[in-house]
Amino acid sequence: MAGIALEGIIIDINYVTAEGRSVIRITLRQGSEIHTLYDYSFYPYFYLLPSNKKLDESAVAGIRILDNNDVIEVHGVSRRTMSLAGRDETVFRIEVYNSRHVPKLSDKMREFGAVYEYDIVFWKRYLIDKGISPLAGVQVQAHDQDGKLVVDEIKPAKVSGGEPSYICFDIETYNPLGVPRPEVDPVIMISYVTSGGEHKVLTTKKIDRDFVVQLKDERELIQAFIDVVKKTDADVIAGYNSSNFDLPYLQKRAQKNRVPFDITRYGEEPKGEHHGLIEAFRIPGRTNADIYNVTKFVSVVGASEKLLKINRFTLSEVYRSITGDTKIMVEKPNIWQIWDRGGRELEEFADYSLSDSIALSKLYEFFMPLEIEIAKISGSSLGEATISTAGQLVEYFLMRYACSNNELIPDKPEENEIGLRLANPIEGAYVKTPEAGIYDRIVVFDFRGLYPSIIIAHNIDPSALCKGCDDYYEAPDGTRFRKSPAGIIPQALKVLIAERAEVKKAYKKDPDNQTLAARSSALKILANSFYGYLGYARSRWYSRDCAAAVTAFGRAYLTKTMTEAEAAGFRVIYGDTDSQFLQMGSKTKDDALALLKKVNGTLPQSMELELEDFYTRGVFVGKRGGEGAGAKKKYALLSESGRIKIRGFELVRRDWSFIAKDTQKRVLEAILKDGSKEKAVAIVKDVVARLKEGKVPLKELTIYTQLRKRIESYDATSPELAAARKAIATGFRRRDQVEGATIGYVITRHGDSISEKAELEDMARDYDPDYYINHQILPSTLKILKELGFSENELKAGGSQKRL
């Protein structure tokens, strides 16, 4: 039979059931062509570590279970030698026919010993064992079998080009009650933009725009969108909060209109799934990319400074933050009225609908290169990468590394074990709190990748923990790690860090190469997540001893370098985790660099102290209610280049109003850039006057926060909770629209307590100036102005502005 050679990237991988057994199905892109491959040679399996060393393969192979008239039996058994916690063990690899049989058969096998790797999803198991990373590329040898391409061999390969194609889309729904109801409210517009540049709005009304396509009714509208997906044959379907809203809504409306919602490549219905705290939506043969989830991930890992200052993760705010542009907006509660009235407003509504998909396509192109590189490095599919936490990505990477090093993958912890881990927290990093005040001539040093370098330098790995070993590293808390062999965690980290160094070199030579920039960021995110993963209660490789040893080493290295700085004549203002802030006094830049060189000469090879920057002035504020002692992670610095670095102030928190954050920022700039305390005080007085005169727009007074739990599970009534309850009681919002969502509220004049005065921003008609003066403006600026010698009474006094 003639062989068929293929090379490309895997767009999707899952498994199907054929004649009672699980079969891997791969969607492969080779250039512009899509191929579907099946691998019948790979079986689901798990490992058994027998308690009786005399147990043989035949005894295990003969085990059968009757399950509802279904016979579960073993397909094959083989004996292996594998590493477990640093020891070589003889285990049985037990293959089964169907992945659904693994849980039941592995439970039965517990009678004979401990079982391992029974909880790994079949298609992930395939990627791990084959050592392939979907978007990094594969080479395939296959043959035709009854019209299907069947895999003979698959292995990793570097494939250039062939990036996934995409379609970005957004839906608009009729909403006479404000909140659309999929049971009764139709979809009235669907806009989309493709990677090929096509952009349209599908709707059921005639609208005088050349990008609008008119359909007869909602049924034809939904079918038209399905046809577009099939015609463009996009690899990725991208939306914004689409897993939680757009796709489920479309699917329900399709069912209502008796339209098969077949946006897959295989004639199957897509399926919504819970993935931890995230809603996922699987589209067989394609990838679902919810850019809202991607944006939240990038924000959490700090991979984009542009996201630091946004109040909430709406499409419009994220788009403005990333591009600097403002997209077309329409008031959501009024959509149904615009639809009913028609006319020119309907044309503007179509512009708005299309602008959503255009904005989304720009966010896709900004964020997805990072996700693509994360998927390549971690070995996960692109769809899985977009819904994973940093810890889960580390786990994917380690599972692959363990497999390639013939090491058994630890089990996921049970809930009782998770509870015990959470009840036994780890001592954190060392912090030297600053004395509150304003300082001139500051130099900041920080360790490059302190925790990753500690893990590598001291072989910190659960398998390396030892008590009676002779050749070891000892952490300051007394924990010992044997020096060899290297554990898989430091080995894996070393690979990531070495690759990042090479990528950074290449990027310096080619600074316009966005793929290199994305890969460097992806490598950094994964490397910096290893320590957190070691101490994460749900981690497979959790080790309290390892995580505690890392922070113990970190505290020791930081205090040692600060002691050397003091001895060299610098004044240590502040130290935290991996950074130290030194006041130079009479010292020169050359003195600072000499200190840096001296310290680095005493550090392990994998560790390095780096110069962050020289700063002309810095402000460190006091603790809340404290005198003298400064607060940690709360400072502002002005670099010699004029850049202001701000950490911990309200302007980078979303639970303060814009006016409070903006006023604080202007006060900091007046102090740091202008050196003028008079200008800083004048700024505060002016804002107070505007508030009293009612001249501040409500949007500048909105406070954003997230309701993370169900409404009835809160014990106390907070302002945001009270505002949400009012909105539900009046029918302005549905319960499912506020629970788990970031909501914006304003403190109005109506009510006695602050909670009684809180109303959602869309419902508020006025504001309480006293609240914003006393609970927002003054608290956010007084802590800074106190360092200039102003007391609270002095700031509240003056002229007719009694509160200042």
Short mmCIF file of N, CA and C in Angstrom, two decimals, residues 375-519:
data_model
loop_
_atom_site.label_atom_id
_atom_site.label_comp_id
_atom_site.label_asym_id
_atom_site.label_seq_id
_atom_site.Cartn_x
_atom_site.Cartn_y
_atom_site.Cartn_z
N ALA A 375 1.01 27.62 23.41
CA ALA A 375 0.56 26.28 23.02
C ALA A 375 1.73 25.45 22.49
N LYS A 376 2.58 26.06 21.67
CA LYS A 376 3.73 25.34 21.13
C LYS A 376 4.67 24.86 22.24
N ILE A 377 4.95 25.75 23.19
CA ILE A 377 5.92 25.42 24.24
C ILE A 377 5.36 24.41 25.23
N SER A 378 4.12 24.62 25.65
CA SER A 378 3.53 23.75 26.66
C SER A 378 3.11 22.40 26.08
N GLY A 379 2.89 22.35 24.76
CA GLY A 379 2.47 21.11 24.14
C GLY A 379 0.97 20.91 24.14
N SER A 380 0.22 21.93 24.54
CA SER A 380 -1.24 21.82 24.54
C SER A 380 -1.79 22.26 23.19
N SER A 381 -3.05 21.96 22.96
CA SER A 381 -3.70 22.49 21.77
C SER A 381 -3.95 23.98 21.97
N LEU A 382 -4.19 24.70 20.89
CA LEU A 382 -4.44 26.13 21.01
C LEU A 382 -5.72 26.38 21.81
N GLY A 383 -6.75 25.59 21.56
CA GLY A 383 -7.99 25.76 22.32
C GLY A 383 -7.78 25.57 23.80
N GLU A 384 -7.00 24.57 24.16
CA GLU A 384 -6.73 24.31 25.58
C GLU A 384 -5.90 25.43 26.18
N ALA A 385 -4.95 25.94 25.42
CA ALA A 385 -4.09 27.02 25.93
C ALA A 385 -4.90 28.27 26.27
N THR A 386 -5.95 28.55 25.48
CA THR A 386 -6.72 29.78 25.69
C THR A 386 -7.61 29.72 26.92
N ILE A 387 -7.79 28.55 27.51
CA ILE A 387 -8.64 28.44 28.71
C ILE A 387 -7.86 27.93 29.91
N SER A 388 -6.54 27.93 29.81
CA SER A 388 -5.71 27.38 30.88
C SER A 388 -5.06 28.48 31.72
N THR A 389 -4.84 28.17 32.98
CA THR A 389 -4.08 29.05 33.86
C THR A 389 -2.59 28.80 33.62
N ALA A 390 -1.76 29.67 34.16
CA ALA A 390 -0.31 29.49 34.03
C ALA A 390 0.12 28.18 34.67
N GLY A 391 -0.49 27.83 35.81
CA GLY A 391 -0.15 26.58 36.49
C GLY A 391 -0.51 25.37 35.66
N GLN A 392 -1.65 25.39 34.99
CA GLN A 392 -2.04 24.27 34.13
C GLN A 392 -1.09 24.13 32.95
N LEU A 393 -0.62 25.25 32.42
CA LEU A 393 0.34 25.20 31.32
C LEU A 393 1.66 24.60 31.77
N VAL A 394 2.10 24.97 32.97
CA VAL A 394 3.31 24.36 33.53
C VAL A 394 3.11 22.85 33.66
N GLU A 395 1.92 22.44 34.10
CA GLU A 395 1.65 21.02 34.27
C GLU A 395 1.72 20.27 32.94
N TYR A 396 1.13 20.85 31.88
CA TYR A 396 1.23 20.21 30.57
C TYR A 396 2.70 20.01 30.19
N PHE A 397 3.47 21.06 30.40
CA PHE A 397 4.89 21.01 30.02
C PHE A 397 5.62 19.93 30.82
N LEU A 398 5.38 19.87 32.12
CA LEU A 398 6.06 18.89 32.97
C LEU A 398 5.62 17.46 32.65
N MET A 399 4.37 17.28 32.31
CA MET A 399 3.89 15.94 31.96
C MET A 399 4.63 15.42 30.73
N ARG A 400 4.82 16.27 29.75
CA ARG A 400 5.59 15.88 28.56
C ARG A 400 7.04 15.56 28.94
N TYR A 401 7.60 16.41 29.80
CA TYR A 401 8.99 16.23 30.18
C TYR A 401 9.16 14.94 30.99
N ALA A 402 8.21 14.66 31.88
CA ALA A 402 8.27 13.43 32.67
C ALA A 402 8.20 12.20 31.76
N CYS A 403 7.29 12.24 30.80
CA CYS A 403 7.14 11.11 29.87
C CYS A 403 8.43 10.87 29.10
N SER A 404 9.03 11.93 28.59
CA SER A 404 10.26 11.77 27.80
C SER A 404 11.44 11.32 28.65
N ASN A 405 11.34 11.52 29.98
CA ASN A 405 12.39 11.09 30.89
C ASN A 405 12.02 9.80 31.64
N ASN A 406 10.98 9.12 31.14
CA ASN A 406 10.57 7.82 31.70
C ASN A 406 10.22 7.91 33.18
N GLU A 407 9.56 9.00 33.54
CA GLU A 407 9.17 9.21 34.93
C GLU A 407 7.65 9.18 35.05
N LEU A 408 7.14 8.48 36.07
CA LEU A 408 5.70 8.41 36.28
C LEU A 408 5.15 9.78 36.65
N ILE A 409 4.03 10.13 36.05
CA ILE A 409 3.38 11.40 36.34
C ILE A 409 2.54 11.25 37.60
N PRO A 410 2.72 12.13 38.59
CA PRO A 410 1.93 12.03 39.83
C PRO A 410 0.43 12.21 39.56
N ASP A 411 -0.39 11.70 40.47
CA ASP A 411 -1.84 11.84 40.34
C ASP A 411 -2.27 13.24 40.74
N LYS A 412 -3.46 13.62 40.29
CA LYS A 412 -4.09 14.83 40.81
C LYS A 412 -4.48 14.58 42.27
N PRO A 413 -4.38 15.58 43.13
CA PRO A 413 -4.74 15.36 44.54
C PRO A 413 -6.25 15.24 44.73
N GLU A 414 -6.66 14.46 45.72
CA GLU A 414 -8.07 14.38 46.10
C GLU A 414 -8.45 15.63 46.89
N GLU A 415 -9.75 15.88 47.03
CA GLU A 415 -10.22 17.10 47.69
C GLU A 415 -9.74 17.20 49.14
N ASN A 416 -9.70 16.06 49.85
CA ASN A 416 -9.24 16.12 51.25
C ASN A 416 -7.77 16.50 51.34
N GLU A 417 -6.98 16.03 50.35
CA GLU A 417 -5.57 16.38 50.32
C GLU A 417 -5.40 17.86 49.99
N ILE A 418 -6.22 18.37 49.09
CA ILE A 418 -6.18 19.79 48.75
C ILE A 418 -6.46 20.64 49.99
N GLY A 419 -7.45 20.21 50.77
CA GLY A 419 -7.79 20.94 51.99
C GLY A 419 -6.63 20.98 52.98
N LEU A 420 -5.93 19.86 53.12
CA LEU A 420 -4.77 19.81 54.03
C LEU A 420 -3.66 20.74 53.53
N ARG A 421 -3.46 20.77 52.24
CA ARG A 421 -2.43 21.65 51.68
C ARG A 421 -2.77 23.12 51.92
N LEU A 422 -4.02 23.46 51.70
CA LEU A 422 -4.44 24.85 51.89
C LEU A 422 -4.34 25.27 53.35
N ALA A 423 -4.50 24.33 54.26
CA ALA A 423 -4.45 24.64 55.69
C ALA A 423 -3.02 24.79 56.21
N ASN A 424 -2.03 24.55 55.35
CA ASN A 424 -0.63 24.60 55.78
C ASN A 424 0.15 25.54 54.86
N PRO A 425 -0.07 26.85 54.98
CA PRO A 425 0.54 27.81 54.05
C PRO A 425 2.06 27.88 54.19
N ILE A 426 2.67 28.45 53.17
CA ILE A 426 4.13 28.56 53.08
C ILE A 426 4.57 29.97 53.43
N GLU A 427 5.66 30.10 54.19
CA GLU A 427 6.19 31.43 54.50
C GLU A 427 6.65 32.10 53.22
N GLY A 428 6.26 33.35 53.06
CA GLY A 428 6.51 34.05 51.81
C GLY A 428 7.88 34.71 51.72
N ALA A 429 7.97 35.68 50.85
CA ALA A 429 9.23 36.36 50.57
C ALA A 429 9.59 37.35 51.68
N TYR A 430 10.86 37.73 51.71
CA TYR A 430 11.32 38.74 52.67
C TYR A 430 10.92 40.13 52.17
N VAL A 431 10.45 40.94 53.11
CA VAL A 431 10.11 42.32 52.78
C VAL A 431 10.71 43.25 53.83
N LYS A 432 11.52 44.19 53.39
CA LYS A 432 11.97 45.27 54.27
C LYS A 432 11.09 46.47 53.95
N THR A 433 10.21 46.82 54.89
CA THR A 433 9.29 47.93 54.63
C THR A 433 10.06 49.25 54.67
N PRO A 434 9.70 50.18 53.81
CA PRO A 434 10.41 51.45 53.76
C PRO A 434 9.91 52.41 54.84
N GLU A 435 10.72 53.39 55.15
CA GLU A 435 10.23 54.52 55.94
C GLU A 435 9.52 55.46 54.98
N ALA A 436 8.29 55.81 55.35
CA ALA A 436 7.50 56.67 54.46
C ALA A 436 8.23 57.99 54.23
N GLY A 437 8.22 58.43 52.98
CA GLY A 437 8.86 59.70 52.68
C GLY A 437 9.17 59.85 51.21
N ILE A 438 9.85 60.94 50.89
CA ILE A 438 10.27 61.24 49.52
C ILE A 438 11.79 61.19 49.48
N TYR A 439 12.33 60.46 48.49
CA TYR A 439 13.77 60.23 48.41
C TYR A 439 14.29 60.65 47.04
N ASP A 440 15.53 61.14 47.02
CA ASP A 440 16.19 61.50 45.77
C ASP A 440 17.31 60.51 45.49
N ARG A 441 17.67 60.41 44.22
CA ARG A 441 18.80 59.60 43.74
C ARG A 441 18.70 58.14 44.25
N ILE A 442 17.91 57.37 43.53
CA ILE A 442 17.65 55.98 43.90
C ILE A 442 18.13 55.06 42.78
N VAL A 443 18.72 53.94 43.15
CA VAL A 443 19.04 52.90 42.19
C VAL A 443 18.28 51.63 42.62
N VAL A 444 17.74 50.93 41.63
CA VAL A 444 16.98 49.70 41.91
C VAL A 444 17.68 48.53 41.24
N PHE A 445 17.98 47.49 42.04
CA PHE A 445 18.52 46.24 41.54
C PHE A 445 17.45 45.16 41.73
N ASP A 446 17.40 44.21 40.79
CA ASP A 446 16.56 43.04 41.05
C ASP A 446 17.19 41.79 40.45
N PHE A 447 16.87 40.67 41.07
CA PHE A 447 17.38 39.39 40.58
C PHE A 447 16.61 38.98 39.34
N ARG A 448 17.32 38.59 38.32
CA ARG A 448 16.68 38.09 37.11
C ARG A 448 16.15 36.69 37.37
N GLY A 449 14.82 36.54 37.32
CA GLY A 449 14.22 35.22 37.52
C GLY A 449 14.72 34.56 38.79
N LEU A 450 14.56 35.23 39.94
CA LEU A 450 15.13 34.73 41.19
C LEU A 450 14.67 33.30 41.50
N TYR A 451 13.37 33.08 41.54
CA TYR A 451 12.88 31.76 41.95
C TYR A 451 13.24 30.66 40.95
N PRO A 452 13.09 30.89 39.64
CA PRO A 452 13.55 29.86 38.71
C PRO A 452 15.04 29.55 38.85
N SER A 453 15.87 30.60 39.05
CA SER A 453 17.31 30.36 39.17
C SER A 453 17.64 29.62 40.47
N ILE A 454 16.89 29.87 41.53
CA ILE A 454 17.08 29.13 42.79
C ILE A 454 16.75 27.65 42.59
N ILE A 455 15.65 27.37 41.90
CA ILE A 455 15.25 25.98 41.65
C ILE A 455 16.33 25.24 40.87
N ILE A 456 16.90 25.90 39.86
CA ILE A 456 17.94 25.26 39.05
C ILE A 456 19.22 25.10 39.85
N ALA A 457 19.63 26.17 40.54
CA ALA A 457 20.91 26.16 41.24
C ALA A 457 20.96 25.13 42.37
N HIS A 458 19.81 24.84 42.99
CA HIS A 458 19.79 23.96 44.17
C HIS A 458 19.00 22.68 43.94
N ASN A 459 18.75 22.35 42.65
CA ASN A 459 18.08 21.09 42.28
C ASN A 459 16.80 20.87 43.10
N ILE A 460 15.99 21.89 43.16
CA ILE A 460 14.76 21.81 43.97
C ILE A 460 13.68 21.08 43.17
N ASP A 461 13.39 19.87 43.65
CA ASP A 461 12.45 18.99 42.98
C ASP A 461 11.97 17.97 44.01
N PRO A 462 10.69 17.58 43.98
CA PRO A 462 10.21 16.59 44.96
C PRO A 462 11.03 15.31 44.97
N SER A 463 11.54 14.90 43.80
CA SER A 463 12.31 13.65 43.74
C SER A 463 13.71 13.80 44.33
N ALA A 464 14.17 15.06 44.52
CA ALA A 464 15.53 15.28 45.03
C ALA A 464 15.56 15.50 46.54
N LEU A 465 14.39 15.55 47.19
CA LEU A 465 14.36 15.72 48.65
C LEU A 465 15.07 14.54 49.32
N CYS A 466 15.91 14.83 50.29
CA CYS A 466 16.65 13.74 50.93
C CYS A 466 16.99 14.12 52.38
N LYS A 467 17.24 13.09 53.17
CA LYS A 467 17.64 13.30 54.57
C LYS A 467 19.00 12.66 54.85
N GLY A 468 19.20 11.45 54.36
CA GLY A 468 20.45 10.76 54.67
C GLY A 468 21.48 10.85 53.57
N CYS A 469 21.28 11.69 52.56
CA CYS A 469 22.23 11.75 51.45
C CYS A 469 23.51 12.49 51.86
N ASP A 470 24.61 12.19 51.14
CA ASP A 470 25.92 12.77 51.48
C ASP A 470 26.23 14.07 50.73
N ASP A 471 25.82 14.13 49.48
CA ASP A 471 26.15 15.29 48.65
C ASP A 471 24.85 16.04 48.36
N TYR A 472 24.67 17.20 49.00
CA TYR A 472 23.36 17.84 48.93
C TYR A 472 23.49 19.37 49.02
N TYR A 473 22.40 20.04 48.62
CA TYR A 473 22.21 21.46 48.88
C TYR A 473 21.29 21.57 50.09
N GLU A 474 21.57 22.51 50.96
CA GLU A 474 20.71 22.70 52.13
C GLU A 474 20.13 24.11 52.12
N ALA A 475 18.81 24.17 52.16
CA ALA A 475 18.12 25.46 52.20
C ALA A 475 18.24 26.07 53.59
N PRO A 476 18.08 27.38 53.72
CA PRO A 476 18.16 28.02 55.04
C PRO A 476 17.15 27.47 56.05
N ASP A 477 16.06 26.83 55.57
CA ASP A 477 15.09 26.26 56.52
C ASP A 477 15.42 24.82 56.87
N GLY A 478 16.60 24.32 56.40
CA GLY A 478 17.06 22.98 56.75
C GLY A 478 16.69 21.89 55.75
N THR A 479 15.88 22.20 54.75
CA THR A 479 15.50 21.20 53.75
C THR A 479 16.71 20.88 52.85
N ARG A 480 16.91 19.58 52.59
CA ARG A 480 18.05 19.17 51.78
C ARG A 480 17.60 18.58 50.44
N PHE A 481 18.42 18.84 49.42
CA PHE A 481 18.17 18.31 48.08
C PHE A 481 19.46 17.71 47.55
N ARG A 482 19.41 16.45 47.16
CA ARG A 482 20.63 15.84 46.63
C ARG A 482 21.04 16.53 45.34
N LYS A 483 22.35 16.58 45.11
CA LYS A 483 22.87 17.35 43.98
C LYS A 483 22.67 16.65 42.64
N SER A 484 22.58 15.33 42.66
CA SER A 484 22.35 14.61 41.41
C SER A 484 21.59 13.32 41.69
N PRO A 485 20.84 12.81 40.73
CA PRO A 485 20.64 13.42 39.40
C PRO A 485 19.70 14.61 39.47
N ALA A 486 19.72 15.44 38.44
CA ALA A 486 18.84 16.61 38.41
C ALA A 486 17.39 16.17 38.28
N GLY A 487 16.50 16.81 39.05
CA GLY A 487 15.07 16.52 38.96
C GLY A 487 14.49 17.10 37.68
N ILE A 488 13.28 16.63 37.32
CA ILE A 488 12.71 17.09 36.05
C ILE A 488 12.29 18.56 36.11
N ILE A 489 11.96 19.07 37.32
CA ILE A 489 11.55 20.47 37.40
C ILE A 489 12.72 21.40 37.10
N PRO A 490 13.88 21.25 37.78
CA PRO A 490 15.02 22.10 37.38
C PRO A 490 15.50 21.83 35.96
N GLN A 491 15.41 20.58 35.51
CA GLN A 491 15.80 20.29 34.12
C GLN A 491 14.91 21.05 33.14
N ALA A 492 13.61 20.96 33.37
CA ALA A 492 12.66 21.61 32.46
C ALA A 492 12.83 23.13 32.48
N LEU A 493 13.03 23.68 33.67
CA LEU A 493 13.24 25.12 33.78
C LEU A 493 14.50 25.56 33.04
N LYS A 494 15.53 24.76 33.16
CA LYS A 494 16.79 25.10 32.50
C LYS A 494 16.60 25.16 30.99
N VAL A 495 15.80 24.25 30.45
CA VAL A 495 15.51 24.24 29.02
C VAL A 495 14.78 25.53 28.61
N LEU A 496 13.78 25.90 29.40
CA LEU A 496 13.01 27.11 29.09
C LEU A 496 13.88 28.35 29.14
N ILE A 497 14.68 28.48 30.18
CA ILE A 497 15.50 29.68 30.36
C ILE A 497 16.58 29.76 29.29
N ALA A 498 17.19 28.62 28.95
CA ALA A 498 18.21 28.63 27.89
C ALA A 498 17.60 29.04 26.55
N GLU A 499 16.41 28.51 26.27
CA GLU A 499 15.77 28.88 25.00
C GLU A 499 15.42 30.36 24.99
N ARG A 500 14.94 30.87 26.13
CA ARG A 500 14.57 32.29 26.16
C ARG A 500 15.79 33.18 25.91
N ALA A 501 16.95 32.78 26.45
CA ALA A 501 18.17 33.56 26.22
C ALA A 501 18.49 33.61 24.72
N GLU A 502 18.32 32.48 24.03
CA GLU A 502 18.58 32.44 22.59
C GLU A 502 17.56 33.27 21.82
N VAL A 503 16.29 33.17 22.24
CA VAL A 503 15.24 33.93 21.57
C VAL A 503 15.46 35.43 21.74
N LYS A 504 15.87 35.84 22.95
CA LYS A 504 16.12 37.27 23.20
C LYS A 504 17.27 37.77 22.33
N LYS A 505 18.30 36.97 22.15
CA LYS A 505 19.41 37.35 21.28
C LYS A 505 18.92 37.56 19.85
N ALA A 506 18.12 36.60 19.38
CA ALA A 506 17.59 36.70 18.02
C ALA A 506 16.68 37.91 17.87
N TYR A 507 15.91 38.19 18.91
CA TYR A 507 14.97 39.32 18.86
C TYR A 507 15.70 40.66 18.82
N LYS A 508 16.84 40.75 19.51
CA LYS A 508 17.63 41.98 19.46
C LYS A 508 18.12 42.26 18.04
N LYS A 509 18.42 41.19 17.31
CA LYS A 509 18.88 41.35 15.93
C LYS A 509 17.73 41.62 14.98
N ASP A 510 16.51 41.22 15.39
CA ASP A 510 15.34 41.36 14.51
C ASP A 510 14.17 41.89 15.35
N PRO A 511 14.24 43.17 15.79
CA PRO A 511 13.26 43.71 16.73
C PRO A 511 11.84 43.85 16.20
N ASP A 512 11.65 43.69 14.90
CA ASP A 512 10.30 43.76 14.33
C ASP A 512 9.64 42.39 14.24
N ASN A 513 10.35 41.36 14.65
CA ASN A 513 9.82 39.99 14.56
C ASN A 513 8.89 39.72 15.74
N GLN A 514 7.59 39.81 15.49
CA GLN A 514 6.61 39.66 16.56
C GLN A 514 6.50 38.22 17.06
N THR A 515 6.84 37.26 16.22
CA THR A 515 6.84 35.86 16.67
C THR A 515 7.89 35.65 17.74
N LEU A 516 9.08 36.23 17.53
CA LEU A 516 10.14 36.12 18.54
C LEU A 516 9.74 36.83 19.83
N ALA A 517 9.11 37.99 19.70
CA ALA A 517 8.66 38.72 20.89
C ALA A 517 7.64 37.90 21.67
N ALA A 518 6.69 37.30 20.95
CA ALA A 518 5.66 36.48 21.60
C ALA A 518 6.28 35.25 22.25
N ARG A 519 7.23 34.63 21.59
CA ARG A 519 7.84 33.41 22.15
C ARG A 519 8.65 33.74 23.40
#
